[in-house]
PDB file of C-alpha atoms in Angstrom:
ATOM      1  CA  UNK Z 227      74.784 187.324  59.584  1.00 42.00           C
ATOM      2  CA  UNK Z 228      71.360 186.933  57.923  1.00 52.00           C
ATOM      3  CA  UNK Z 229      70.746 184.189  55.396  1.00 65.00           C
ATOM      4  CA  UNK Z 230      70.017 185.859  52.045  1.00 80.00           C
ATOM      5  CA  UNK Z 231      69.207 182.647  50.212  1.00 90.00           C
ATOM      6  CA  UNK Z 232      65.805 182.283  48.594  1.00 94.00           C
ATOM      7  CA  UNK Z 233      64.435 178.849  47.730  1.00 94.00           C
ATOM      8  CA  UNK Z 234      62.121 178.317  44.802  1.00 95.00           C
ATOM      9  CA  UNK Z 235      60.107 175.352  43.600  1.00 96.00           C
ATOM     10  CA  UNK Z 236      59.714 175.482  39.852  1.00 95.00           C
ATOM     11  CA  UNK Z 237      56.865 173.506  38.299  1.00 93.00           C
ATOM     12  CA  UNK Z 238      56.280 173.121  34.576  1.00 90.00           C
ATOM     13  CA  UNK Z 239      53.033 171.503  33.487  1.00 82.00           C
ATOM     14  CA  UNK Z 240      52.010 171.285  29.836  1.00 81.00           C
ATOM     15  CA  UNK Z 241      48.541 172.514  28.937  1.00 77.00           C
ATOM     16  CA  UNK Z 242      46.586 170.276  26.590  1.00 76.00           C
ATOM     17  CA  UNK Z 243      44.935 171.530  23.406  1.00 77.00           C
ATOM     18  CA  UNK Z 244      41.606 171.693  25.233  1.00 78.00           C
ATOM     19  CA  UNK Z 245      43.121 174.143  27.745  1.00 68.00           C
ATOM     20  CA  UNK Z 246      43.261 171.644  30.574  1.00 68.00           C
ATOM     21  CA  UNK Z 247      46.386 170.535  32.383  1.00 66.00           C
ATOM     22  CA  UNK Z 248      47.770 167.253  31.197  1.00 73.00           C
ATOM     23  CA  UNK Z 249      47.057 164.067  33.168  1.00 72.00           C
ATOM     24  CA  UNK Z 250      49.591 161.491  34.324  1.00 71.00           C
ATOM     25  CA  UNK Z 251      53.331 161.911  34.590  1.00 73.00           C
ATOM     26  CA  UNK Z 252      53.787 165.148  32.727  1.00 82.00           C
ATOM     27  CA  UNK Z 253      55.020 167.656  35.292  1.00 86.00           C
ATOM     28  CA  UNK Z 254      58.624 168.745  35.695  1.00 90.00           C
ATOM     29  CA  UNK Z 255      59.315 169.986  39.209  1.00 92.00           C
ATOM     30  CA  UNK Z 256      62.559 170.960  40.875  1.00 94.00           C
ATOM     31  CA  UNK Z 257      64.007 173.278  43.499  1.00 95.00           C
ATOM     32  CA  UNK Z 258      66.478 176.084  42.973  1.00 94.00           C
ATOM     33  CA  UNK Z 259      68.226 178.374  45.442  1.00 93.00           C
ATOM     34  CA  UNK Z 260      69.339 181.890  44.645  1.00 91.00           C
ATOM     35  CA  UNK Z 261      70.544 184.953  46.529  1.00 90.00           C
ATOM     36  CA  UNK Z 262      68.133 187.167  44.555  1.00 91.00           C
ATOM     37  CA  UNK Z 263      64.487 187.802  45.399  1.00 93.00           C
ATOM     38  CA  UNK Z 264      62.778 186.879  42.123  1.00 93.00           C
ATOM     39  CA  UNK Z 265      59.487 188.440  43.218  1.00 93.00           C
ATOM     40  CA  UNK Z 266      61.163 191.803  43.742  1.00 91.00           C
ATOM     41  CA  UNK Z 267      62.924 191.517  40.371  1.00 89.00           C
ATOM     42  CA  UNK Z 268      59.600 190.751  38.687  1.00 90.00           C
ATOM     43  CA  UNK Z 269      58.031 193.781  40.374  1.00 88.00           C
ATOM     44  CA  UNK Z 270      60.882 195.959  39.105  1.00 85.00           C
ATOM     45  CA  UNK Z 271      60.553 194.704  35.528  1.00 86.00           C
ATOM     46  CA  UNK Z 272      56.749 195.168  35.326  1.00 81.00           C
ATOM     47  CA  UNK Z 273      57.137 198.415  33.417  1.00 74.00           C
ATOM     48  CA  UNK Z 274      59.383 196.849  30.767  1.00 74.00           C
ATOM     49  CA  UNK Z 275      57.723 197.610  27.448  1.00 78.00           C
ATOM     50  CA  UNK Z 276      57.339 195.112  24.650  1.00 84.00           C
ATOM     51  CA  UNK Z 277      56.739 192.054  26.833  1.00 88.00           C
ATOM     52  CA  UNK Z 278      53.535 190.544  28.190  1.00 91.00           C
ATOM     53  CA  UNK Z 279      53.219 189.602  31.853  1.00 90.00           C
ATOM     54  CA  UNK Z 280      53.896 185.947  31.090  1.00 92.00           C
ATOM     55  CA  UNK Z 281      56.936 186.911  28.995  1.00 93.00           C
ATOM     56  CA  UNK Z 282      58.339 189.071  31.811  1.00 92.00           C
ATOM     57  CA  UNK Z 283      57.920 186.197  34.282  1.00 93.00           C
ATOM     58  CA  UNK Z 284      59.600 183.789  31.851  1.00 95.00           C
ATOM     59  CA  UNK Z 285      62.431 186.274  31.329  1.00 93.00           C
ATOM     60  CA  UNK Z 286      63.093 186.626  35.062  1.00 94.00           C
ATOM     61  CA  UNK Z 287      62.853 182.908  35.838  1.00 95.00           C
ATOM     62  CA  UNK Z 288      64.806 181.807  32.765  1.00 96.00           C
ATOM     63  CA  UNK Z 289      67.558 184.375  33.246  1.00 95.00           C
ATOM     64  CA  UNK Z 290      67.923 183.659  36.959  1.00 94.00           C
ATOM     65  CA  UNK Z 291      67.990 179.878  36.420  1.00 96.00           C
ATOM     66  CA  UNK Z 292      70.609 180.078  33.666  1.00 96.00           C
ATOM     67  CA  UNK Z 293      72.774 182.673  35.401  1.00 94.00           C
ATOM     68  CA  UNK Z 294      72.594 180.647  38.625  1.00 92.00           C
ATOM     69  CA  UNK Z 295      73.805 177.520  36.862  1.00 93.00           C
ATOM     70  CA  UNK Z 296      76.577 179.513  35.216  1.00 95.00           C
ATOM     71  CA  UNK Z 297      77.647 180.894  38.588  1.00 93.00           C
ATOM     72  CA  UNK Z 298      77.574 177.478  40.272  1.00 93.00           C
ATOM     73  CA  UNK Z 299      79.778 175.950  37.560  1.00 94.00           C
ATOM     74  CA  UNK Z 300      82.163 178.823  36.836  1.00 93.00           C
ATOM     75  CA  UNK Z 301      85.135 176.964  38.347  1.00 95.00           C
ATOM     76  CA  UNK Z 302      84.513 173.664  36.565  1.00 95.00           C
ATOM     77  CA  UNK Z 303      87.517 172.385  34.652  1.00 94.00           C
ATOM     78  CA  UNK Z 304      85.351 171.869  31.591  1.00 95.00           C
ATOM     79  CA  UNK Z 305      82.997 174.858  32.003  1.00 94.00           C
ATOM     80  CA  UNK Z 306      80.006 174.126  29.786  1.00 95.00           C
ATOM     81  CA  UNK Z 307      78.916 177.758  29.997  1.00 95.00           C
ATOM     82  CA  UNK Z 308      82.261 179.388  29.083  1.00 95.00           C
ATOM     83  CA  UNK Z 309      81.206 180.361  25.530  1.00 95.00           C
ATOM     84  CA  UNK Z 310      77.991 181.926  26.821  1.00 95.00           C
ATOM     85  CA  UNK Z 311      79.449 183.710  29.854  1.00 93.00           C
ATOM     86  CA  UNK Z 312      80.503 187.046  28.241  1.00 93.00           C
ATOM     87  CA  UNK Z 313      77.238 187.314  26.307  1.00 95.00           C
ATOM     88  CA  UNK Z 314      75.108 186.575  29.359  1.00 95.00           C
ATOM     89  CA  UNK Z 315      76.948 189.259  31.324  1.00 92.00           C
ATOM     90  CA  UNK Z 316      76.282 191.788  28.572  1.00 94.00           C
ATOM     91  CA  UNK Z 317      72.628 190.752  28.323  1.00 93.00           C
ATOM     92  CA  UNK Z 318      71.995 191.003  32.082  1.00 91.00           C
ATOM     93  CA  UNK Z 319      73.721 194.404  32.267  1.00 91.00           C
ATOM     94  CA  UNK Z 320      71.591 195.654  29.355  1.00 89.00           C
ATOM     95  CA  UNK Z 321      68.409 194.319  30.949  1.00 86.00           C
ATOM     96  CA  UNK Z 322      69.227 196.035  34.264  1.00 84.00           C
ATOM     97  CA  UNK Z 323      69.922 199.310  32.459  1.00 83.00           C
ATOM     98  CA  UNK Z 324      66.634 199.133  30.525  1.00 80.00           C
ATOM     99  CA  UNK Z 325      64.740 198.381  33.722  1.00 77.00           C
ATOM    100  CA  UNK Z 326      66.322 201.407  35.446  1.00 75.00           C
ATOM    101  CA  UNK Z 327      65.545 203.642  32.433  1.00 69.00           C
ATOM    102  CA  UNK Z 328      61.860 202.652  32.451  1.00 63.00           C
ATOM    103  CA  UNK Z 329      61.475 203.091  36.215  1.00 57.00           C
TER     104      UNK Z 329
END
């Protein structure tokens, strides 16, 4: 059975007012695993109107990070994401439908 897990390294580095990257300890970096191919999702959402390229990338990464955390913690006794869960499901379904309609 093939391994369908994708690993990602996420790096966030602030950009200073002068347009340069910040110096010193100012980068957040972490790894995340997911069964989805984020690059393929980003390719599929490229035709989504109303969003810039950076906004589409942020949408894919942000949605996949949050939905992944929600999935990982769905069985927690005190599920932090319980109030958000139905809304996130509706949002993701709507996003998928809009992406299909554009394509």
